[in-house]
Coordinates of C-alpha atoms in Angstrom, one line a residue:
Chain T
M482 CA -0.2 -0.1 0.0
A483 CA 0.9 3.5 -0.6
P484 CA 2.5 5.8 1.8
E485 CA 0.8 6.0 5.6
Q486 CA -0.5 8.6 7.5
S487 CA 0.6 9.4 11.2
V488 CA -1.6 9.2 14.0
K489 CA -1.4 12.7 14.5
S490 CA -3.0 13.2 11.5
Y491 CA -6.1 10.8 12.4
V492 CA -6.9 12.6 15.2
A493 CA -6.7 16.0 13.5
V494 CA -9.4 14.4 11.2
L495 CA -11.4 13.7 14.4
I496 CA -10.9 17.0 16.0
A497 CA -12.2 18.3 13.0
L498 CA -15.3 16.4 12.6
V499 CA -16.3 17.1 16.1
V500 CA -16.1 20.8 15.4
L501 CA -18.0 20.2 12.4
T502 CA -20.5 18.2 14.5
F503 CA -20.7 21.1 17.2
A504 CA -21.1 23.7 14.1
T505 CA -24.3 21.5 12.2
V506 CA -25.9 21.1 15.6
A507 CA -25.5 25.0 16.5
F508 CA -27.1 26.0 13.3
S509 CA -30.1 24.5 13.9
F510 CA -31.0 27.0 17.0
L511 CA -30.6 30.0 14.4
P512 CA -34.0 30.8 13.8
L513 CA -33.6 30.7 10.0
P514 CA -36.2 29.5 7.0
G515 CA -36.3 25.4 6.7
A516 CA -34.2 25.3 3.3
W517 CA -31.2 26.8 5.2
H518 CA -31.3 24.2 7.8
V519 CA -31.3 21.4 5.1
A520 CA -28.6 23.3 2.8
S521 CA -26.5 23.8 6.2
G522 CA -26.5 20.0 7.4
M523 CA -25.7 18.5 3.4
L524 CA -23.2 21.1 3.3
V525 CA -21.5 20.1 6.3
G526 CA -22.5 16.8 6.2
A527 CA -20.7 16.1 2.8
L528 CA -17.3 17.8 4.1
K529 CA -17.7 15.3 7.1
A530 CA -18.1 12.3 4.6
S531 CA -15.2 14.1 2.7
L532 CA -13.0 13.7 5.6
V533 CA -14.2 10.2 6.4
V534 CA -13.7 9.0 3.2
L535 CA -10.4 10.3 2.4
F536 CA -8.5 9.7 5.8
F537 CA -10.1 7.1 7.8
M538 CA -11.4 4.8 4.5
H539 CA -8.0 6.1 3.4
A540 CA -9.2 6.7 -0.1
I541 CA -6.5 9.5 -0.4
R542 CA -3.9 6.1 -0.7
S543 CA -6.1 4.0 -2.5
P544 CA -5.8 2.6 -6.1
R545 CA -7.6 4.1 -9.1
I546 CA -9.9 1.3 -9.5
T547 CA -11.4 2.5 -5.8
W548 CA -11.5 6.1 -6.8
C549 CA -13.5 4.6 -10.0
V550 CA -16.6 3.3 -7.2
I551 CA -16.4 6.7 -5.3
A552 CA -17.2 8.6 -8.4
V553 CA -19.7 6.0 -9.6
S554 CA -21.5 6.2 -6.3
I555 CA -22.1 9.7 -6.4
F556 CA -22.7 10.1 -9.9
F557 CA -25.9 7.7 -9.2
I558 CA -26.6 9.5 -6.2
V559 CA -27.0 12.6 -7.2
I560 CA -29.0 11.1 -10.3
L561 CA -31.2 9.8 -7.5
F562 CA -31.1 13.3 -6.1
S563 CA -31.4 15.8 -8.6
L564 CA -33.8 14.2 -10.7
T565 CA -36.2 13.3 -8.4
L566 CA -36.4 16.9 -6.7
A567 CA -36.8 18.4 -9.8
D568 CA -39.7 16.9 -10.5
I569 CA -41.2 17.0 -6.6
T570 CA -40.1 20.8 -6.7
T571 CA -41.4 21.9 -9.7
R572 CA -44.9 20.0 -10.2
S573 CA -46.9 23.0 -8.9
L574 CA -45.1 25.5 -11.1
L575 CA -47.3 23.9 -14.2
P576 CA -51.2 24.1 -14.5
Y577 CA -53.5 21.0 -13.8
M578 CA -54.5 20.7 -17.8
P579 CA -56.1 16.9 -18.1
G580 CA -56.5 15.7 -21.7
H581 CA -53.5 17.6 -22.5
Chain Z
M453 CA -15.5 -34.4 19.9
S454 CA -15.8 -31.2 18.6
L455 CA -18.8 -30.6 15.5
K456 CA -16.0 -30.0 13.1
D457 CA -14.3 -33.0 13.8
A458 CA -17.5 -35.0 13.6
L459 CA -18.2 -33.8 10.3
F460 CA -14.5 -33.7 8.6
T461 CA -11.4 -35.8 8.2
P462 CA -8.8 -34.3 9.3
E463 CA -7.4 -34.2 5.5
E464 CA -10.7 -32.3 4.8
Q465 CA -10.2 -29.7 7.6
E466 CA -6.9 -29.2 6.4
R467 CA -8.0 -28.5 2.6
L468 CA -11.3 -26.3 4.3
F469 CA -10.4 -24.9 6.8
D470 CA -6.8 -24.1 7.9
H471 CA -5.7 -23.5 4.1
T472 CA -8.7 -20.4 3.2
F473 CA -9.6 -19.2 6.4
L474 CA -6.6 -19.2 8.5
Q475 CA -3.3 -19.0 6.2
R476 CA -4.0 -16.4 3.5
E477 CA -0.4 -15.1 3.8
Q478 CA 0.3 -17.2 1.4
L479 CA -0.7 -15.4 -2.4
E480 CA -3.8 -17.1 -3.6
E481 CA -3.2 -18.5 -7.1
Q482 CA -5.2 -16.1 -9.0
Y483 CA -3.7 -13.0 -8.3
A484 CA 0.2 -11.8 -9.4
S485 CA 0.7 -10.6 -6.0
L486 CA -0.2 -9.9 -2.2
E487 CA -0.5 -6.6 -2.7
Q488 CA -3.1 -7.1 -5.6
Q489 CA -5.0 -9.7 -3.6
H490 CA -5.4 -6.9 -1.1
E491 CA -6.9 -4.6 -3.6
A492 CA -9.4 -6.8 -4.6
A493 CA -10.4 -7.5 -1.7
A494 CA -10.7 -3.8 -0.4
F495 CA -12.8 -3.5 -4.2
G496 CA -15.1 -5.8 -3.4
M497 CA -15.9 -4.1 -0.1
W498 CA -16.1 -0.8 -1.9
V499 CA -18.6 -2.3 -4.5
F500 CA -20.8 -3.4 -1.3
L501 CA -20.4 0.0 0.1
A502 CA -21.6 1.4 -3.5
T503 CA -25.4 -0.2 -3.2
E504 CA -25.7 0.4 0.2
V505 CA -25.1 4.0 -0.8
M506 CA -28.1 3.4 -3.0
F507 CA -30.2 1.5 -0.6
F508 CA -30.0 4.4 2.3
G509 CA -30.0 6.9 -0.9
T510 CA -33.7 6.1 -1.1
L511 CA -34.4 6.3 2.2
F512 CA -32.6 9.6 2.4
I513 CA -34.7 11.3 -0.3
S514 CA -37.8 10.0 0.9
V515 CA -37.6 12.2 3.5
Y516 CA -36.7 15.4 1.6
V517 CA -39.7 14.6 -1.0
Y518 CA -42.0 14.7 2.0
R519 CA -40.1 17.6 3.5
A520 CA -40.7 19.4 -0.4
K521 CA -44.7 18.1 0.0
S522 CA -45.5 19.3 3.5
P523 CA -42.1 21.7 5.2
E524 CA -44.4 22.7 7.9
A525 CA -45.4 18.9 9.0
V526 CA -42.0 17.4 9.0
E527 CA -40.1 20.5 10.2
A528 CA -42.8 20.1 13.3
A529 CA -41.9 16.1 13.3
S530 CA -38.1 16.7 13.1
V531 CA -38.0 19.2 15.6
H532 CA -40.1 16.0 17.8
L533 CA -36.7 14.0 17.9
N534 CA -33.9 13.9 20.8
W535 CA -31.4 16.1 19.3
M536 CA -29.4 15.5 21.9
I537 CA -29.1 11.9 21.6
G538 CA -28.5 12.1 18.2
G539 CA -26.1 14.5 18.9
I540 CA -24.2 12.6 21.3
N541 CA -24.4 9.3 19.0
T542 CA -22.9 11.1 16.3
L543 CA -19.7 11.8 18.6
V544 CA -20.2 8.4 19.6
L545 CA -19.4 7.0 16.3
L546 CA -16.8 9.3 15.3
V547 CA -14.8 8.7 18.2
S548 CA -15.0 4.7 17.3
S549 CA -14.0 5.1 13.8
L550 CA -11.1 7.1 15.0
L551 CA -10.2 3.6 17.2
M552 CA -11.1 1.4 14.1
A553 CA -8.4 4.0 11.6
L554 CA -5.9 3.2 14.2
A555 CA -6.8 -0.3 14.7
V556 CA -5.7 -0.3 10.4
H557 CA -2.9 1.9 10.9
Y558 CA -1.6 -0.6 13.6
A559 CA -2.3 -3.8 12.1
G560 CA 0.1 -2.6 9.0
H561 CA 2.9 -1.9 12.0
G562 CA 1.8 -5.7 13.4
D563 CA 1.5 -4.9 16.5
R564 CA -1.3 -7.2 17.7
R565 CA -1.4 -5.9 21.0
R566 CA -2.5 -2.2 20.5
V567 CA -4.9 -3.6 17.1
V568 CA -6.9 -6.2 19.7
R569 CA -7.4 -3.2 22.4
L570 CA -8.3 -0.6 19.6
L571 CA -10.6 -3.5 18.0
V572 CA -12.3 -4.2 21.5
G573 CA -12.6 -0.6 22.0
T574 CA -14.3 0.2 19.0
A575 CA -16.7 -2.3 19.2
L576 CA -17.8 -1.1 22.7
L577 CA -18.4 2.2 21.4
G578 CA -20.8 0.6 19.0
V579 CA -22.7 -1.0 22.2
L580 CA -22.5 2.4 23.7
F581 CA -24.2 3.9 20.7
L582 CA -26.9 1.1 21.0
C583 CA -27.1 1.7 24.2
L584 CA -28.0 5.3 23.7
K585 CA -30.1 4.5 21.0
G586 CA -32.4 2.1 22.9
V587 CA -32.6 5.1 25.4
E588 CA -34.2 7.2 23.1
Y589 CA -36.0 4.7 21.5
Y590 CA -37.8 4.7 24.8
I591 CA -38.2 8.5 25.0
D592 CA -39.8 8.4 21.7
Y593 CA -42.0 5.4 22.8
V594 CA -43.1 8.0 26.2
E595 CA -43.5 10.7 23.5
N596 CA -45.8 9.3 21.6
L597 CA -43.7 9.3 18.5
I598 CA -44.7 5.8 17.3
P599 CA -47.3 5.8 14.4
G600 CA -49.8 3.0 14.1
W601 CA -48.8 2.0 17.8
K602 CA -48.3 4.9 20.4
F603 CA -49.3 8.1 18.2
N604 CA -52.0 10.6 19.2
T605 CA -53.6 12.7 16.2
Q606 CA -55.1 15.0 18.4
E607 CA -51.7 16.3 20.1
W608 CA -50.4 17.6 16.8
M609 CA -53.8 19.0 15.2
A610 CA -54.6 20.9 18.6
P611 CA -53.9 24.5 18.5
K612 CA -50.2 25.9 19.4
S613 CA -52.2 28.0 22.3
A614 CA -52.6 24.4 23.8
G615 CA -49.2 23.0 23.0
G616 CA -49.8 20.9 20.0
E617 CA -48.5 22.0 16.4
G618 CA -51.7 23.4 14.8
L619 CA -51.0 21.5 11.8
S620 CA -54.1 20.2 9.7
E621 CA -55.1 16.4 9.4
E622 CA -53.7 15.9 6.2
Q623 CA -50.3 17.4 7.5
V624 CA -50.4 15.0 10.7
G625 CA -50.4 12.0 8.4
F626 CA -47.0 13.5 6.5
V627 CA -45.8 13.5 10.1
Q628 CA -46.4 10.0 10.6
I629 CA -44.8 9.1 6.9
F630 CA -41.8 11.4 8.1
L631 CA -42.0 9.2 11.7
V632 CA -42.2 6.1 9.7
L633 CA -38.6 6.7 8.0
Y634 CA -37.0 7.5 11.6
W635 CA -37.4 4.4 12.8
T636 CA -36.9 2.6 9.4
M637 CA -33.2 4.7 8.4
T638 CA -32.3 4.6 12.7
G639 CA -33.5 1.3 12.8
F640 CA -31.6 -0.5 9.4
H641 CA -28.6 2.0 10.9
A642 CA -28.8 -0.1 13.8
L643 CA -28.9 -3.1 12.3
H644 CA -25.7 -2.0 10.6
V645 CA -24.1 -1.1 13.5
T646 CA -24.9 -4.4 15.6
I647 CA -23.4 -6.3 12.1
G648 CA -20.6 -4.1 12.3
I649 CA -19.8 -5.0 16.8
V650 CA -20.1 -8.8 15.2
V651 CA -17.4 -8.8 12.7
V652 CA -15.1 -5.9 14.5
L653 CA -14.7 -8.6 17.8
I654 CA -14.2 -11.4 15.3
M655 CA -11.2 -9.4 14.1
A656 CA -10.0 -8.7 17.4
V657 CA -10.4 -12.6 18.6
L658 CA -8.5 -13.4 15.3
T659 CA -5.9 -10.7 15.6
A660 CA -5.3 -12.4 19.5
R661 CA -5.1 -15.7 17.9
G662 CA -2.3 -14.6 15.8
H663 CA -3.8 -15.0 12.6
Y664 CA -2.5 -11.4 10.9
S665 CA 0.4 -10.2 10.6
A666 CA 2.1 -6.3 9.2
K667 CA 2.2 -8.7 6.1
Y668 CA -1.1 -9.8 6.0
Y669 CA -4.1 -7.9 7.5
T670 CA -6.6 -7.2 4.6
P671 CA -9.8 -8.6 6.7
I672 CA -8.9 -5.8 9.5
D673 CA -8.9 -3.4 6.7
V674 CA -11.7 -4.1 4.9
T675 CA -13.7 -4.2 8.3
G676 CA -12.7 -0.5 8.5
L677 CA -13.8 0.3 5.6
Y678 CA -17.5 -0.8 6.5
W679 CA -17.2 0.6 9.8
H680 CA -16.1 3.5 8.4
F681 CA -19.4 3.6 6.4
V682 CA -21.8 3.0 8.8
D683 CA -20.7 6.1 10.6
L684 CA -20.7 7.9 7.3
V685 CA -24.5 7.5 7.1
W686 CA -24.9 8.3 10.6
I687 CA -23.2 11.8 9.6
F688 CA -26.3 12.2 7.2
L689 CA -29.0 10.5 9.4
L690 CA -28.5 13.6 12.1
P691 CA -29.2 16.3 10.0
T692 CA -31.6 14.5 7.7
L693 CA -34.1 13.5 11.0
Y694 CA -32.9 16.1 13.7
L695 CA -31.9 18.9 12.5
L696 CA -35.0 19.8 9.4
G697 CA -36.2 22.2 12.0
T698 CA -35.1 25.3 14.3
H699 CA -34.7 24.4 18.0
H700 CA -35.4 26.6 20.6
L701 CA -33.1 26.4 23.9
T702 CA -36.2 26.0 26.5
G703 CA -37.8 23.0 25.6
G704 CA -38.5 21.2 22.6

């Protein structure tokens, strides 16, 4: 396997993850419209997930084939989310036109 | 006489168990190198995790679809969940992931003692997670958050001045759908944690028995990938279930 990470770097990743967890919970106490809570939750979640995948799952020093699997996973999850939400959130924009 | 001895002759045991299970330090004939053998095993786990991404992905998108359909109902239901236990459990899983990552790290150094300790620590934190989850489920039970079994529509329809949420009957339907998704997602996640604990403990026992070395510790590494993925799912479960609405410092 490729050169490894130091113990210190693993601890640093954990500290970053804990700080982000406190940040995301604290954000839910701000009186903002619901969409902001969803956006912040997903953004912080994506950041934390990147840290876990890159360092804990050591994708950063994994072969290219691993990166292919990660890319394909992200590709399909983006399709699942974007197409579903594009449908659901825009249905009410069109008038109801039976027979057309 | 053990079950194994009753079922297989010594020659068969040699062929079936000792070679396949214990001594894979040697290269299997289909691989060119130990490194390639390790990469193939890790690749298999990554592909399995990709299928898991799609499995949990459909549940996550369901929550956001119902949130788009009825934001008020889903946000109100989300605020009713216990964000504090959810948050503490996030920290528990994050620390367990650190221990798991360190176990893999020291496995690469052949430091068996540390690996065993770290794996047992990982499993114990997994158990702590399940215990806290159990406490949370009990609180949900007390607070009537179980649709179809312990749920009170009137509580949600009562006006806010009377301590309710002031929701319409249709909106309470969405509250129930959200809660069903909450039970389904946390339930499946807890199942994954349970499986993870068992596998991590098996790895600890095999490490203690000396089955792995700095040269060959692929099963520990692959178990680590699975454990981190379970942590990763929870990272997204926290905002998706617990943090959809605005919390208030006093109550709720």
